[in-house]
Amino acid sequence: MDKKEFVVLGGGPSGLVLAHSLIDAGVPREQIVVLEKEGVAGGLCRSVDVDGAPLDRGGGHFLDVRRQEVLDFVFRFMPRDEWALFDRVSKIRLRGMEIDHPLEANLWQFPVEDQADYLESIAQAGSVRGEPMPESFAAWINWKLGERIAQEYMLPYNRKIWSMDPDALGTYWLYKLPNVSFRETLLSCLEGKPMGALPAHGTFLYPKEFGYGEVWRRMGEALGDSLVRNCALESVDLEKRIVNGRWQAETIVSSIPWTCWIGCADLPAQVLADVNSLKNASINVDYSPQTLDSPSHWTYEPDESISYHRILLRANFAKNARGYWTETNAQRSKPTDGVRFHNEYAYPINTLGKPQTVARILDWAAGNGIVGMGRWGRWEHMNSDVAVAEALQVARDLMAKGAA
Ligand SMILES: Cc1cc2nc3c(=O)[nH]c(=O)nc-3n(C[C@H](O)[C@H](O)[C@H](O)COP(=O)(O)OP(=O)(O)OC[C@H]3O[C@@H](n4cnc5c(N)ncnc54)[C@H](O)[C@@H]3O)c2cc1C
């Protein structure tokens, strides 16, 4: 048996950053092993070369530039001068036009008659009339943005991305959406300029020469033998904490989807029921060599007669690139002979009651020497910068626990 202080499941950003941070904190490298199912580290952030330029096979990935601690960590593996800084340009296709995102801050870009349509509808929204906030996502959209934006944009877009009834989603995650007040929307129409809080990635970094995956690939390489590729979780003996019959861990850290634990460990009935209730969306990424005539980095497509929900115009952010790729919920995808990448675990779905379900799973895990972290350990829409920040913190917590 190969004894390890830490067996880390998953070599995506979370697992990679955790392993490096533990080593930085003094854990001997040979005491850590990261098990990664794929042949390359980086998880959803991996890139491949397609048609002579990088393509982010997990969908469009950009580095948010706000958190210094995260940037310092990432720049160790890909220095700042290897990244280009962009001012975000993202559009929404609506009423035959491309309007800047977020819509409620940019209605002024429509002809006056259309502006009046939307403003009239927002003025009647529950949030403007002081009604209490509803609990389901679909009702929340109507309440916050009015029926017209709900029917033309938000509801169809969300049906497309999740392939699920928006009524089955909760509202606990909506702090992530742009928050523009009705007053700001009105002022933006009167003054002809955007108003309100900027969405995430107002500015972003993207590698000058590579795809987004390069930094994570380098992070994986730097782990040397501590990263075991092509090694999926097969079994966990919970009592002895033996993984795949080979590694015996003092602590197991799981950044893989909890659903991958089914059949690998003897989960108690309640935990199994909780894990089975977790939902995720799968995304297909399809490449097209045509270069579109738009300044946009990415464009949202709410029209339900078109299968994809987002276009990434890589010629506008990747060097020497042409063409674009699309992101489509796999349930809506049509068969193709073209270049396609399937991501089974793309989005955790924020179903009603999910925070309580995940809390129960994490409680059970903690009682068994298992730490759940990252996008799938927490089953949260965390971006890679948040995953890095969380992994840095988990490493600090684990070291503090070890020292106590
Ligand atoms: C369409 C899309 C767009 C996004 N855009 C952005 C963006 O612009 N900016 C940003 O910062 N973030 C973005 N994200 C989020 C980003 O992808 C995640 O934050 C990040 O990948 C989380 O890292 P992770 O390690 O927690 O999870 P993952 O990247 O999912 O890594 C999990 C790892 O576990 C491995 N694994 C799975 N099952 C097993 C198993 N059974 N055994 C062993 N290993 C296993 C996987 O192969 C993978 O390497 C986006 C995500 C999506 C889907």
Coordinates of C-alpha atoms and ligand atoms in Angstrom, one line a residue:
M1 CA 0.0 0.0 0.0
D2 CA 1.3 3.5 -1.0
K3 CA 0.6 5.7 2.1
K4 CA 0.0 9.4 1.4
E5 CA -1.0 12.4 3.5
F6 CA -3.3 13.6 0.8
V7 CA -5.0 11.8 -2.1
V8 CA -6.6 14.5 -4.3
L9 CA -9.3 13.4 -6.7
G10 CA -9.4 15.5 -9.9
G11 CA -6.6 17.5 -11.7
G12 CA -8.7 20.5 -12.7
P13 CA -7.8 24.0 -11.4
S14 CA -9.0 23.1 -7.8
G15 CA -7.0 19.9 -7.4
L16 CA -3.9 21.4 -9.1
V17 CA -3.9 24.6 -6.9
L18 CA -4.5 22.6 -3.8
A19 CA -1.6 20.2 -4.4
H20 CA 0.8 23.1 -5.2
S21 CA -0.4 25.0 -2.1
L22 CA 0.2 22.1 0.2
I23 CA 3.7 21.6 -1.2
D24 CA 4.3 25.4 -0.7
A25 CA 3.2 25.0 2.9
G26 CA 5.8 22.3 3.5
V27 CA 4.0 19.0 2.8
P28 CA 6.6 16.7 1.1
R29 CA 5.8 16.3 -2.6
E30 CA 5.8 12.5 -2.3
Q31 CA 3.1 12.7 0.4
I32 CA 0.6 14.0 -2.2
V33 CA -1.0 12.3 -5.2
V34 CA -3.5 13.9 -7.6
L35 CA -5.6 11.4 -9.6
E36 CA -6.8 12.7 -12.9
K37 CA -9.2 10.8 -15.2
E38 CA -8.0 12.5 -18.4
G39 CA -4.5 12.5 -20.1
V40 CA -4.0 16.3 -19.6
A41 CA -4.6 18.3 -16.4
G42 CA -6.9 21.4 -16.4
G43 CA -10.4 20.0 -16.4
L44 CA -13.0 22.3 -17.9
C45 CA -10.2 24.8 -18.5
R46 CA -8.3 22.6 -21.0
S47 CA -7.5 23.9 -24.5
V48 CA -6.7 22.1 -27.8
D49 CA -5.4 23.3 -31.1
V50 CA -8.0 23.4 -33.8
D51 CA -7.5 24.8 -37.3
G52 CA -4.2 26.3 -36.3
A53 CA -5.3 28.2 -33.2
P54 CA -6.3 27.5 -29.6
L55 CA -9.9 26.4 -28.7
D56 CA -11.1 26.1 -25.2
R57 CA -12.7 22.7 -25.2
G58 CA -14.8 23.3 -22.0
G59 CA -16.3 26.5 -23.5
G60 CA -15.2 30.1 -23.4
H61 CA -12.7 30.7 -20.5
F62 CA -11.3 34.1 -19.4
L63 CA -9.4 35.1 -16.3
D64 CA -11.1 37.7 -14.1
V65 CA -8.5 40.2 -13.0
R66 CA -9.8 41.2 -9.6
R67 CA -8.2 39.0 -7.0
Q68 CA -4.5 39.7 -6.4
E69 CA -3.8 36.5 -4.5
V70 CA -5.2 34.5 -7.4
L71 CA -3.3 36.4 -10.0
D72 CA 0.0 36.1 -8.1
F73 CA -0.5 32.3 -8.0
V74 CA -1.5 32.0 -11.6
F75 CA 1.4 34.2 -12.8
R76 CA 3.9 31.9 -11.2
F77 CA 3.1 29.4 -14.0
M78 CA 2.3 31.9 -16.8
P79 CA 3.8 35.3 -16.1
R80 CA 1.7 38.5 -16.6
D81 CA 3.5 39.4 -19.8
E82 CA 2.2 36.2 -21.5
W83 CA -1.4 37.5 -21.0
A84 CA -3.3 40.1 -23.0
L85 CA -5.8 42.3 -21.2
F86 CA -9.2 42.9 -22.9
D87 CA -12.1 45.2 -22.2
R88 CA -15.1 42.9 -22.4
V89 CA -17.4 43.1 -25.4
S90 CA -20.4 40.8 -25.1
K91 CA -23.7 41.0 -27.0
I92 CA -27.2 39.7 -26.9
R93 CA -29.0 38.9 -30.1
L94 CA -32.5 40.3 -29.8
R95 CA -35.1 41.8 -32.2
G96 CA -32.7 41.5 -35.1
M97 CA -30.0 43.5 -33.4
E98 CA -26.9 42.8 -31.2
I99 CA -27.2 44.7 -27.9
D100 CA -24.5 45.0 -25.3
H101 CA -24.8 42.8 -22.1
P102 CA -26.4 43.3 -19.6
L103 CA -29.6 44.1 -21.5
E104 CA -31.2 46.2 -18.7
A105 CA -28.2 48.6 -18.8
N106 CA -28.2 48.8 -22.6
L107 CA -31.8 49.1 -23.7
W108 CA -30.8 52.6 -25.0
Q109 CA -29.2 50.9 -28.0
F110 CA -32.7 49.9 -29.3
P111 CA -34.9 52.2 -31.4
V112 CA -37.1 54.4 -29.2
E113 CA -40.3 52.3 -29.7
D114 CA -38.5 49.2 -28.5
Q115 CA -37.1 51.0 -25.5
A116 CA -40.6 52.1 -24.6
D117 CA -41.8 48.5 -24.9
Y118 CA -39.3 47.2 -22.4
L119 CA -39.4 50.2 -20.0
E120 CA -43.2 49.9 -19.8
S121 CA -42.9 46.2 -18.9
I122 CA -40.1 46.7 -16.3
A123 CA -42.2 49.5 -14.7
Q124 CA -44.9 46.9 -14.0
A125 CA -42.4 44.3 -12.6
G126 CA -43.0 43.1 -9.0
S127 CA -39.6 44.4 -7.8
V128 CA -40.5 47.9 -9.0
R129 CA -43.9 47.8 -7.4
G130 CA -42.5 46.6 -4.0
E131 CA -43.8 43.0 -4.1
P132 CA -41.8 40.4 -2.1
M133 CA -39.1 38.4 -3.9
P134 CA -40.4 35.0 -5.2
E135 CA -38.5 31.7 -4.5
S136 CA -38.3 30.2 -8.0
F137 CA -36.0 31.4 -10.7
A138 CA -38.8 31.8 -13.4
A139 CA -41.0 33.9 -11.1
W140 CA -37.9 35.9 -10.0
I141 CA -37.1 36.8 -13.6
N142 CA -40.6 38.2 -14.2
W143 CA -40.5 39.9 -10.8
K144 CA -37.1 41.6 -11.4
L145 CA -37.1 42.4 -15.1
G146 CA -40.7 42.4 -16.2
E147 CA -42.6 40.1 -18.5
R148 CA -41.1 41.3 -21.8
I149 CA -37.4 40.8 -21.0
A150 CA -38.4 37.5 -19.3
Q151 CA -40.3 36.2 -22.4
E152 CA -38.0 37.4 -25.1
Y153 CA -34.6 36.8 -23.4
M154 CA -34.1 35.5 -19.9
L155 CA -36.6 32.6 -20.0
P156 CA -35.7 31.2 -23.4
Y157 CA -32.0 31.7 -22.8
N158 CA -32.2 29.9 -19.5
R159 CA -34.3 27.1 -20.9
K160 CA -31.6 26.6 -23.6
I161 CA -28.6 26.6 -21.3
W162 CA -30.0 24.3 -18.6
S163 CA -32.5 22.2 -20.7
M164 CA -34.6 22.4 -17.6
D165 CA -37.8 24.2 -16.5
P166 CA -36.5 27.5 -14.9
D167 CA -39.2 26.9 -12.2
A168 CA -37.2 24.1 -10.8
L169 CA -34.2 26.4 -10.1
G170 CA -33.7 28.3 -6.9
T171 CA -32.9 32.0 -6.4
Y172 CA -30.0 31.7 -3.9
W173 CA -27.4 32.1 -6.7
L174 CA -28.8 35.2 -8.3
Y175 CA -26.3 37.5 -6.6
K176 CA -24.1 36.5 -9.5
L177 CA -26.3 38.2 -12.1
P178 CA -25.8 41.9 -12.9
N179 CA -27.9 44.1 -10.7
V180 CA -29.3 47.2 -12.5
S181 CA -32.1 49.1 -10.8
F182 CA -35.1 50.4 -12.7
R183 CA -33.9 54.0 -12.1
E184 CA -30.5 53.1 -13.7
T185 CA -32.3 51.5 -16.7
L186 CA -34.4 54.7 -17.1
L187 CA -31.3 56.9 -16.8
S188 CA -29.4 54.9 -19.3
C189 CA -32.2 55.3 -21.9
L190 CA -32.4 59.0 -21.2
E191 CA -28.7 59.6 -21.3
G192 CA -27.8 57.0 -24.0
K193 CA -25.1 55.2 -22.1
P194 CA -24.9 52.1 -19.8
M195 CA -25.6 52.4 -16.1
G196 CA -25.4 50.1 -13.1
A197 CA -22.9 47.5 -11.8
L198 CA -20.5 46.0 -14.4
P199 CA -20.9 42.2 -14.9
A200 CA -18.1 39.8 -14.1
H201 CA -15.2 39.9 -16.5
G202 CA -15.6 43.7 -17.2
T203 CA -12.0 43.3 -18.2
F204 CA -10.3 39.9 -18.6
L205 CA -7.0 38.3 -19.3
Y206 CA -6.5 35.7 -22.1
P207 CA -3.1 34.1 -23.0
K208 CA -1.3 35.9 -25.9
E209 CA 0.0 32.8 -27.5
F210 CA -2.0 29.9 -26.1
G211 CA -5.5 28.9 -25.1
Y212 CA -6.7 29.2 -21.5
G213 CA -5.7 25.6 -20.8
E214 CA -1.9 26.3 -21.1
V215 CA -1.5 27.7 -17.6
W216 CA -3.2 24.6 -16.0
R217 CA -1.3 22.2 -18.2
R218 CA 1.9 23.8 -16.9
M219 CA 0.7 23.6 -13.4
G220 CA 0.1 19.9 -13.9
E221 CA 3.5 19.3 -15.4
A222 CA 5.1 21.1 -12.4
L223 CA 3.6 18.4 -10.1
G224 CA 5.8 15.8 -11.7
D225 CA 5.0 12.3 -10.5
S226 CA 2.5 13.6 -8.0
L227 CA 0.0 13.9 -10.8
V228 CA -1.2 10.5 -12.1
R229 CA -3.0 11.0 -15.4
N230 CA -5.5 8.6 -17.0
C231 CA -6.5 7.5 -13.6
A232 CA -10.2 7.7 -12.8
L233 CA -11.6 7.0 -9.3
E234 CA -12.5 3.3 -9.2
S235 CA -12.9 2.5 -5.5
V236 CA -12.7 3.9 -2.0
D237 CA -12.5 1.8 1.1
L238 CA -14.1 4.4 3.4
E239 CA -13.0 2.7 6.6
K240 CA -9.3 2.5 5.7
R241 CA -9.4 5.4 3.2
I242 CA -7.8 3.3 0.5
V243 CA -8.3 4.7 -3.0
N244 CA -8.3 2.4 -6.1
G245 CA -6.8 -0.4 -3.9
R246 CA -3.4 1.4 -4.1
W247 CA -3.2 4.7 -2.2
Q248 CA -4.0 4.9 1.5
A249 CA -4.8 8.5 2.5
E250 CA -4.8 10.4 5.7
T251 CA -7.1 12.9 4.0
I252 CA -9.0 12.5 0.7
V253 CA -9.8 15.7 -1.1
S254 CA -12.5 15.3 -3.8
S255 CA -12.9 17.9 -6.5
I256 CA -14.6 15.4 -8.9
P257 CA -18.4 15.3 -9.2
W258 CA -20.0 13.5 -6.2
T259 CA -22.0 11.4 -8.7
C260 CA -18.7 9.8 -9.8
W261 CA -18.5 8.3 -6.3
I262 CA -21.6 6.2 -6.9
G263 CA -20.5 2.5 -7.3
C264 CA -17.0 3.4 -6.0
A265 CA -17.8 3.6 -2.3
D266 CA -20.3 2.2 0.1
L267 CA -22.3 5.4 0.5
P268 CA -25.0 5.5 3.3
A269 CA -28.5 5.5 1.9
Q270 CA -29.2 9.2 2.7
V271 CA -25.9 10.3 1.1
L272 CA -26.6 8.2 -1.9
A273 CA -30.1 9.7 -2.2
D274 CA -28.6 13.2 -1.9
V275 CA -25.9 12.5 -4.5
N276 CA -28.5 11.1 -6.9
S277 CA -30.5 14.3 -6.6
L278 CA -27.7 16.5 -7.8
K279 CA -28.2 17.7 -11.4
N280 CA -25.7 18.9 -14.0
A281 CA -25.9 20.3 -17.5
S282 CA -23.7 18.8 -20.3
I283 CA -22.3 21.2 -23.0
N284 CA -21.1 20.5 -26.5
V285 CA -18.5 22.9 -28.0
D286 CA -18.6 23.0 -31.8
Y287 CA -16.1 24.7 -34.0
S288 CA -16.9 26.6 -37.2
P289 CA -14.1 28.1 -39.4
Q290 CA -16.2 31.1 -40.5
T291 CA -15.0 34.5 -39.1
L292 CA -18.0 36.6 -38.0
D293 CA -18.2 40.3 -38.6
S294 CA -18.7 41.5 -35.0
P295 CA -16.5 43.1 -32.4
S296 CA -17.9 40.8 -29.7
H297 CA -15.8 38.4 -27.7
W298 CA -18.9 36.4 -27.1
T299 CA -22.6 36.7 -28.0
Y300 CA -25.7 35.3 -26.2
E301 CA -28.4 33.7 -28.4
P302 CA -31.8 33.4 -26.8
D303 CA -33.7 32.3 -30.0
E304 CA -35.0 28.8 -29.2
S305 CA -35.1 27.8 -32.9
I306 CA -31.2 28.0 -32.8
S307 CA -29.7 25.2 -30.8
Y308 CA -26.6 26.9 -29.3
H309 CA -26.9 29.5 -26.5
R310 CA -23.5 31.3 -26.9
I311 CA -21.0 32.0 -29.6
L312 CA -17.3 32.6 -28.8
L313 CA -15.7 34.7 -31.5
R314 CA -12.1 33.5 -31.0
A315 CA -10.7 35.6 -33.8
N316 CA -11.4 38.6 -31.4
F317 CA -9.3 37.3 -28.5
A318 CA -7.0 34.4 -29.7
K319 CA -3.9 35.1 -31.7
N320 CA -3.8 34.2 -35.4
A321 CA -7.2 32.6 -35.1
R322 CA -10.2 32.5 -37.4
G323 CA -13.6 31.2 -36.8
Y324 CA -15.8 30.8 -33.8
W325 CA -17.1 28.1 -31.5
T326 CA -20.6 27.6 -30.1
E327 CA -21.8 26.2 -26.7
T328 CA -24.9 24.1 -26.8
N329 CA -26.6 22.1 -24.1
A330 CA -26.0 18.5 -25.1
Q331 CA -29.7 17.7 -24.9
R332 CA -30.4 20.3 -27.6
S333 CA -27.4 19.4 -29.8
K334 CA -27.9 18.0 -33.3
P335 CA -25.5 15.4 -34.7
T336 CA -22.5 16.8 -36.5
D337 CA -19.6 15.6 -38.6
G338 CA -17.6 18.7 -37.6
V339 CA -15.2 19.3 -34.7
R340 CA -17.1 18.8 -31.4
F341 CA -16.0 18.5 -27.8
H342 CA -18.4 17.0 -25.3
N343 CA -18.3 18.1 -21.6
E344 CA -20.5 15.8 -19.5
Y345 CA -20.0 17.8 -16.4
A346 CA -20.2 21.5 -17.4
Y347 CA -22.6 23.3 -15.2
P348 CA -23.8 22.3 -11.7
I349 CA -27.6 23.1 -11.7
N350 CA -28.9 25.3 -9.0
T351 CA -32.0 23.3 -8.2
L352 CA -34.3 24.2 -5.3
G353 CA -32.9 22.7 -2.1
K354 CA -29.4 22.1 -3.5
P355 CA -27.5 24.1 -0.8
Q356 CA -29.0 21.9 2.0
T357 CA -28.3 18.7 0.0
V358 CA -24.7 19.7 -0.6
A359 CA -24.3 20.6 3.1
R360 CA -25.4 17.1 4.1
I361 CA -23.0 15.5 1.7
L362 CA -20.1 17.6 2.9
D363 CA -21.0 16.9 6.5
W364 CA -20.9 13.1 5.9
A365 CA -17.6 13.6 4.0
A366 CA -16.0 15.5 6.8
G367 CA -16.9 12.7 9.2
N368 CA -15.0 10.3 6.9
G369 CA -11.8 12.3 6.4
I370 CA -12.9 13.5 3.0
V371 CA -12.9 17.2 2.0
G372 CA -15.2 18.3 -0.9
M373 CA -14.0 21.3 -2.8
G374 CA -14.2 23.1 -6.2
R375 CA -17.0 23.3 -8.7
W376 CA -18.1 19.7 -8.2
G377 CA -17.2 19.2 -4.5
R378 CA -19.4 22.2 -3.7
W379 CA -21.7 21.8 -6.8
E380 CA -21.5 25.5 -7.4
H381 CA -21.0 27.7 -10.5
M382 CA -17.6 28.8 -9.4
N383 CA -15.3 30.4 -12.0
S384 CA -11.7 29.3 -12.1
D385 CA -10.5 32.4 -10.1
V386 CA -12.9 31.4 -7.4
A387 CA -11.7 27.8 -7.5
V388 CA -8.1 29.0 -7.1
A389 CA -9.1 31.2 -4.2
E390 CA -11.0 28.4 -2.5
A391 CA -8.1 25.9 -3.0
L392 CA -5.6 28.3 -1.5
Q393 CA -8.0 28.6 1.5
V394 CA -8.6 24.9 1.8
A395 CA -4.8 24.3 1.9
R396 CA -4.4 26.8 4.7
D397 CA -7.3 25.2 6.6
L398 CA -5.8 21.7 6.2
M399 CA -2.4 22.8 7.3
A400 CA -3.9 24.6 10.3
K401 CA -5.8 21.4 11.2
G402 CA -2.7 19.3 10.9
A403 CA -0.7 21.7 13.1
A404 CA -3.5 21.8 15.8
Ligands
LIG1 C1 -19.0 26.9 -20.5 C2 -18.2 27.3 -19.3 C3 -17.6 28.6 -19.3 C4 -16.8 29.0 -18.3 N1 -16.2 30.2 -18.3 C5 -15.3 30.5 -17.4 C6 -14.6 31.8 -17.5 O1 -14.7 32.5 -18.4 N2 -13.7 32.1 -16.5 C7 -13.5 31.3 -15.4 O2 -12.6 31.6 -14.6 N3 -14.2 30.1 -15.3 C8 -15.1 29.7 -16.2 N4 -15.7 28.6 -16.1 C9 -15.6 27.8 -14.9 C10 -14.3 26.9 -14.8 O3 -14.4 25.9 -15.8 C11 -14.3 26.2 -13.4 O4 -14.3 27.2 -12.4 C12 -13.1 25.4 -13.2 O5 -12.9 24.5 -14.2 C13 -13.3 24.6 -11.9 O6 -12.2 23.8 -11.6 P1 -12.4 22.4 -10.8 O7 -11.1 21.8 -10.7 O8 -13.2 22.7 -9.6 O9 -13.4 21.6 -11.8 P2 -13.1 20.9 -13.2 O10 -12.4 21.8 -14.1 O11 -14.4 20.3 -13.7 O12 -12.1 19.7 -12.9 C14 -12.5 18.5 -12.3 C15 -11.4 17.5 -12.7 O13 -11.8 16.2 -12.2 C16 -11.5 15.2 -13.2 N5 -12.4 14.1 -12.9 C17 -13.7 14.0 -13.1 N6 -14.2 12.8 -12.8 C18 -13.1 12.1 -12.3 C19 -12.9 10.8 -11.8 N7 -14.0 9.9 -11.7 N8 -11.7 10.4 -11.4 C20 -10.6 11.2 -11.5 N9 -10.7 12.5 -12.0 C21 -12.0 12.9 -12.4 C22 -11.9 15.9 -14.5 O14 -11.3 15.3 -15.6 C23 -11.3 17.3 -14.2 O15 -10.0 17.4 -14.6 C24 -16.6 28.1 -17.2 C25 -17.2 26.9 -17.1 C26 -18.0 26.5 -18.2 C27 -18.6 25.1 -18.2

